mmCIF file of C-alpha atoms in Angstrom:
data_model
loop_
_atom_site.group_PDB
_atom_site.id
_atom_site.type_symbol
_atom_site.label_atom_id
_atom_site.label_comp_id
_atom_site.label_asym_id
_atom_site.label_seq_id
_atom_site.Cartn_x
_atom_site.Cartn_y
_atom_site.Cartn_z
ATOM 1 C CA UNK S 1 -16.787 -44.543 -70.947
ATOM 2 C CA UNK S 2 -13.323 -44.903 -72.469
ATOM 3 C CA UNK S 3 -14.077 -48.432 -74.103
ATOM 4 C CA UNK S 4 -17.414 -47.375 -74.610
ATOM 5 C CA UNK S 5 -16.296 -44.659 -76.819
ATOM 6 C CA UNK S 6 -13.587 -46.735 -78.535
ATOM 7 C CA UNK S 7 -16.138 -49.557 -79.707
ATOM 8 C CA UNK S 8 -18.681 -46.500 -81.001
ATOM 9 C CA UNK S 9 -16.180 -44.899 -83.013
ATOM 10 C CA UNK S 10 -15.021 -48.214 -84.196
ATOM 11 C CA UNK S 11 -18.506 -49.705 -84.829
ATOM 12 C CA UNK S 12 -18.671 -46.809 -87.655
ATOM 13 C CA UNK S 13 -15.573 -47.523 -89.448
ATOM 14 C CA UNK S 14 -12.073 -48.696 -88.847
ATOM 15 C CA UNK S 15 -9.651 -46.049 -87.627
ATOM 16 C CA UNK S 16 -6.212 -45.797 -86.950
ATOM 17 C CA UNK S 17 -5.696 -44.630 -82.943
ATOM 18 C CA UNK S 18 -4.520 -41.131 -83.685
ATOM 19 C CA UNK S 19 -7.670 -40.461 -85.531
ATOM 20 C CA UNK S 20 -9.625 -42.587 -82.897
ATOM 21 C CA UNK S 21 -7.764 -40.036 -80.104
ATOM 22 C CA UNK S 22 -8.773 -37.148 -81.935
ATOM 23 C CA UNK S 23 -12.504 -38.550 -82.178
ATOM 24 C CA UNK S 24 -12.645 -39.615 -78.706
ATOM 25 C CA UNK S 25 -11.073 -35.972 -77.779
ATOM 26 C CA UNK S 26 -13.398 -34.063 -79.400
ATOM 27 C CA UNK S 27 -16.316 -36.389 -77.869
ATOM 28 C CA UNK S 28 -15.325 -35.612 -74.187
ATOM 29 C CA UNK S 29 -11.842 -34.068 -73.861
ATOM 30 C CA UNK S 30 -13.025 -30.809 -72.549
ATOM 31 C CA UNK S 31 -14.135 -32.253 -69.646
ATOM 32 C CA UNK S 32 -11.579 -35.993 -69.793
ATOM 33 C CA UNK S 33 -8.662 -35.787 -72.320
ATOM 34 C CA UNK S 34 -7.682 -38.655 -73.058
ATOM 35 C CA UNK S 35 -3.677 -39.497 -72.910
ATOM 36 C CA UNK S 36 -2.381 -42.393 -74.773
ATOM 37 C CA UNK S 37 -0.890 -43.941 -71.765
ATOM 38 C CA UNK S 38 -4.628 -44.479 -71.031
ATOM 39 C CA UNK S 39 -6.505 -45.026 -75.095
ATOM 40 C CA UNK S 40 -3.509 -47.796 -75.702
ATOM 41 C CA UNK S 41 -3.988 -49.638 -72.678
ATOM 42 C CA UNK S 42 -7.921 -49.864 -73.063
ATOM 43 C CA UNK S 43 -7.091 -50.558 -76.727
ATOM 44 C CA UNK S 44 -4.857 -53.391 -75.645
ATOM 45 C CA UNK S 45 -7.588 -54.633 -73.369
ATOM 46 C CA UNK S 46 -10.402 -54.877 -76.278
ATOM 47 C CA UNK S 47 -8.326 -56.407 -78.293
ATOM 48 C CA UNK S 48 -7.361 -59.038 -75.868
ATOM 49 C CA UNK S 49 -10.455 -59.496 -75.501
ATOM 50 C CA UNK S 50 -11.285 -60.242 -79.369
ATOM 51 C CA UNK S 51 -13.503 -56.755 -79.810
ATOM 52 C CA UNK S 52 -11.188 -55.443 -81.736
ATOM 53 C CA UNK S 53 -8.437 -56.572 -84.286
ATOM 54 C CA UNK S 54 -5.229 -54.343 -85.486
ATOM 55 C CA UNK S 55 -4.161 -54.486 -88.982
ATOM 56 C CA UNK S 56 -0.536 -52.985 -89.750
ATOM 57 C CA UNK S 57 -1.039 -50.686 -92.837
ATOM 58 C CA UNK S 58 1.957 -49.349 -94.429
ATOM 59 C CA UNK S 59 2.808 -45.361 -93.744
ATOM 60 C CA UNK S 60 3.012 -43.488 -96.715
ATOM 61 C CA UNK S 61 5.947 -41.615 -95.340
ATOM 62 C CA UNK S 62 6.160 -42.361 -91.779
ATOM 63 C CA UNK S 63 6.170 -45.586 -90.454
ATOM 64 C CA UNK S 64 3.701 -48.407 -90.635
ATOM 65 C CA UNK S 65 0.597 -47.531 -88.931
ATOM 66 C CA UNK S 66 -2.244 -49.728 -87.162
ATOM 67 C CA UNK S 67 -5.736 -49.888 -88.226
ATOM 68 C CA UNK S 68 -7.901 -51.062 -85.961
ATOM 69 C CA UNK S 69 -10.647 -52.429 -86.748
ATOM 70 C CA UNK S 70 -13.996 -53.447 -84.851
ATOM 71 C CA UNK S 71 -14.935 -57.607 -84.710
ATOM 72 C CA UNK S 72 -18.485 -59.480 -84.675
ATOM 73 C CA UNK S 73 -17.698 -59.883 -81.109
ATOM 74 C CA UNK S 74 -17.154 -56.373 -80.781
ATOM 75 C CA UNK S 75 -20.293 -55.156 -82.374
ATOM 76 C CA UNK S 76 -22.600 -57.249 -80.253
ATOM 77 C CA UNK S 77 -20.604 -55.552 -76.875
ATOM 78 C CA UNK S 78 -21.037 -52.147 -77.766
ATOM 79 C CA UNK S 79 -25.193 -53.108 -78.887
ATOM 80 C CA UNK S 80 -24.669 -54.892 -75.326
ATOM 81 C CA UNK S 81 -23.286 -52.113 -73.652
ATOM 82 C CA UNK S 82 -25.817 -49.883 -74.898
ATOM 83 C CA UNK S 83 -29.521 -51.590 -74.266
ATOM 84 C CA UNK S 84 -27.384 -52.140 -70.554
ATOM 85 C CA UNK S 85 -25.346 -48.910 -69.661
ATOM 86 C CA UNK S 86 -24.686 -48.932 -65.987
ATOM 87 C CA UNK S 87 -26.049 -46.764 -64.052
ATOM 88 C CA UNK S 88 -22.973 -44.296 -63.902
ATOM 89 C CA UNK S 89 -23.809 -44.130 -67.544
ATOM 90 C CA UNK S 90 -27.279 -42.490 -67.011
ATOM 91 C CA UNK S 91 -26.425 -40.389 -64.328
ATOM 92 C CA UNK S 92 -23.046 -38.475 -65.192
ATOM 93 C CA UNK S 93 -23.640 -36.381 -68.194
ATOM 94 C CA UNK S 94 -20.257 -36.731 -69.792
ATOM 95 C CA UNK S 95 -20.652 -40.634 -70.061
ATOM 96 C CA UNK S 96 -24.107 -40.431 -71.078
ATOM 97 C CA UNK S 97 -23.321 -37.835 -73.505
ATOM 98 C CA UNK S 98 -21.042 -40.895 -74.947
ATOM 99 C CA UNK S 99 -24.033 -43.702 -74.644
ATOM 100 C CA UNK S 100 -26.479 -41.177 -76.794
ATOM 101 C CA UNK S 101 -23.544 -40.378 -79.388
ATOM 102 C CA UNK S 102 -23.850 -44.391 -80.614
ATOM 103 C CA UNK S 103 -27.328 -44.959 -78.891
ATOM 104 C CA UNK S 104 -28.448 -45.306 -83.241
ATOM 105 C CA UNK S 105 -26.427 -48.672 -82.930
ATOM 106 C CA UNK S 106 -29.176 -50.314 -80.903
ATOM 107 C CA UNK S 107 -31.134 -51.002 -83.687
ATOM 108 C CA UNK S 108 -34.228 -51.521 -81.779
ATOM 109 C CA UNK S 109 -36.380 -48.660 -80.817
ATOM 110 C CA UNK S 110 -37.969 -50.243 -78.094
ATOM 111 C CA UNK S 111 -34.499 -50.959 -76.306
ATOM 112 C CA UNK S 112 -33.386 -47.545 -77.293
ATOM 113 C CA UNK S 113 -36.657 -45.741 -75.605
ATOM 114 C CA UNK S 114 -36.139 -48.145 -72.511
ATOM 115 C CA UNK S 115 -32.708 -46.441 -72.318
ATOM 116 C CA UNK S 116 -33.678 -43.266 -72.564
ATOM 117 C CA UNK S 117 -36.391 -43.706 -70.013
ATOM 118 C CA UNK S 118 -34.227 -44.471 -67.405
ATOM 119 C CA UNK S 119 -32.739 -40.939 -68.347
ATOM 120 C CA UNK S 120 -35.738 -39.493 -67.963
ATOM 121 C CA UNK S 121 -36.725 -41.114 -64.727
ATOM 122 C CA UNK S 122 -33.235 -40.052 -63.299
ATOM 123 C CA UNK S 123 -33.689 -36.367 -64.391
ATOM 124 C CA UNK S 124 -37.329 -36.336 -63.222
ATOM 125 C CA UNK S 125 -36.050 -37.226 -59.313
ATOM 126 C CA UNK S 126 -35.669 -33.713 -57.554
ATOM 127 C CA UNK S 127 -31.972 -32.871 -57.258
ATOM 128 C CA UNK S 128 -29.572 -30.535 -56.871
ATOM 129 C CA UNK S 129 -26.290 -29.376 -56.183
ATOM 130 C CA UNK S 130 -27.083 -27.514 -53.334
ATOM 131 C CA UNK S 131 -29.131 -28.492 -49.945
ATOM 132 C CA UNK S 132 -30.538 -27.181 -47.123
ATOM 133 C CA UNK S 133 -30.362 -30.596 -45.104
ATOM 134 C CA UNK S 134 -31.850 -33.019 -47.136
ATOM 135 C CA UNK S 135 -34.594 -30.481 -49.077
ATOM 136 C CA UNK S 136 -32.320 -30.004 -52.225
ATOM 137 C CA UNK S 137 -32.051 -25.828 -52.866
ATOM 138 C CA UNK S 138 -33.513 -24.485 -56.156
ATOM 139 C CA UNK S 139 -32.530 -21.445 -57.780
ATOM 140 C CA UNK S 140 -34.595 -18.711 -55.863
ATOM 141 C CA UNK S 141 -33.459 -20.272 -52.241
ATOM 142 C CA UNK S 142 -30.156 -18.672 -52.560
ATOM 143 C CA UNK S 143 -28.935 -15.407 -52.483
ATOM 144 C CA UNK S 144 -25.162 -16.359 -53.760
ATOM 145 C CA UNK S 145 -25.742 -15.226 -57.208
ATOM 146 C CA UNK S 146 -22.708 -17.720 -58.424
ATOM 147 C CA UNK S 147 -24.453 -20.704 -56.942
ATOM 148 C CA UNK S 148 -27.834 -18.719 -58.588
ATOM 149 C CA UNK S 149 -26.211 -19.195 -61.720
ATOM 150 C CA UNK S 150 -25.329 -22.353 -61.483
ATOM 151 C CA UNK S 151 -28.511 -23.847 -60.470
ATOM 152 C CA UNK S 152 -30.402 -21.274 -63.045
ATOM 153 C CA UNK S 153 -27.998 -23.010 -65.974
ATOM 154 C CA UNK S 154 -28.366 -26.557 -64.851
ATOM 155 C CA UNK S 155 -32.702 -25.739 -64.722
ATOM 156 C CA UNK S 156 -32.540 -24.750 -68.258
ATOM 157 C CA UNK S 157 -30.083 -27.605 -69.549
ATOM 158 C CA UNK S 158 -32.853 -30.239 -67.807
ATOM 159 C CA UNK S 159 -35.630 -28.823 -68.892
ATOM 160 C CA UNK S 160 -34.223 -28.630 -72.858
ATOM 161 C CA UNK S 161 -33.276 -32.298 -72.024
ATOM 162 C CA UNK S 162 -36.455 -33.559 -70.504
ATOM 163 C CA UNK S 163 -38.415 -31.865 -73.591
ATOM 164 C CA UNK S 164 -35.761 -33.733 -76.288
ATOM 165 C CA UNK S 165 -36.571 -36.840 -74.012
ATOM 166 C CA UNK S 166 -39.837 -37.229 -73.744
ATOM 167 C CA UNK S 167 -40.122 -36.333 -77.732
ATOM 168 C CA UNK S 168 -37.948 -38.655 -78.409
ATOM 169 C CA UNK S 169 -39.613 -41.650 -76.518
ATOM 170 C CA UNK S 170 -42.715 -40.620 -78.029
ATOM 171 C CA UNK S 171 -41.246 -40.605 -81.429
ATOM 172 C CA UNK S 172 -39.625 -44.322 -81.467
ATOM 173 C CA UNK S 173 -42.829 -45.614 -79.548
ATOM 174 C CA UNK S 174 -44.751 -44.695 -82.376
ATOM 175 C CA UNK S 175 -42.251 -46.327 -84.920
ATOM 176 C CA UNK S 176 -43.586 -49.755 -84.280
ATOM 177 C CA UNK S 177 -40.794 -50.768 -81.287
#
């Protein structure tokens, strides 16, 4: 999610990694902040890697500060790593939150509906956080009105999804993908 996130941002324009931070933060850190003891490492790592390439930029009154900047290499692993997300990617919400925010760098709408498809199919499995054996509980099963809640919130949330979904597929299979 992490280098996911990092290749997005970067994919848009180069960045320095306090703004890149503060862009990843506001992306998922209510749920994962992100330290710098763990955005320099994966930074490190991408760049090893030749995704990305830092420029030193001189600090207008602070010291010199690195702009990092996405490579060709780079671009085609994020477009990789989004027509491919693994399947962590589809399932937790927080990391597929991250795979829709740059999902419009797949530049094909047929690979972007496949995506969201699988989405879809994972959504449309009955599921939920509560079971009775192995018949998942819905909403009305319980009479813990905190657990009611929960599973009352999480029915509304899919079913806004689903609908944004399955208008969405329809929309980029009729755009000629």
């Amino acid at each position: 999610m992490l280098e996911l996130a990092i290749l997005g941002f970067l994919y848009d324009t180069p960045l320095h990694g306090y703004e890149l931070r503060k862009r990843i933060t506001a992306l998922t850190g209510h749920v994962r902040p992100i330290a710098e003891s763990t955005l320099y490492p994966a930074i490190k790592r991408l760049e090893t890697a030749g995704l990305l390439k830092r420029a030193t930029e001189p600090g207008s009154v602070a010291a010199p500060r690195h702009v990092l900047t996405l490579t060709e290499d780079g671009r085609h692993e994020l477009r990789r790593r989004l027509a491919e997300p693994v399947q962590r990617d589809i399932t937790d919400e927080n990391r597929w939150f991250t795979v829709l925010a740059f999902l419009r760098h797949l530049a094909d709408p047929t690979a972007q509906a496949a995506v969201l498809r699988r989405r879809l199919a994972f959504l449309e499995e009955p599921a939920s956080f509560f079971y009775e054996g192995d018949r998942p509980l819905r909403a009305e099963d319980l009479d813990d009105p905190f657990r009611r809640g929960i599973l009352t919130i999480a029915r509304a949330t899919s079913r806004a999804e689903l609908d944004w979904l399955r208008t969405t597929i329809g929309s980029l299979d009729g755009s000629g993908g």
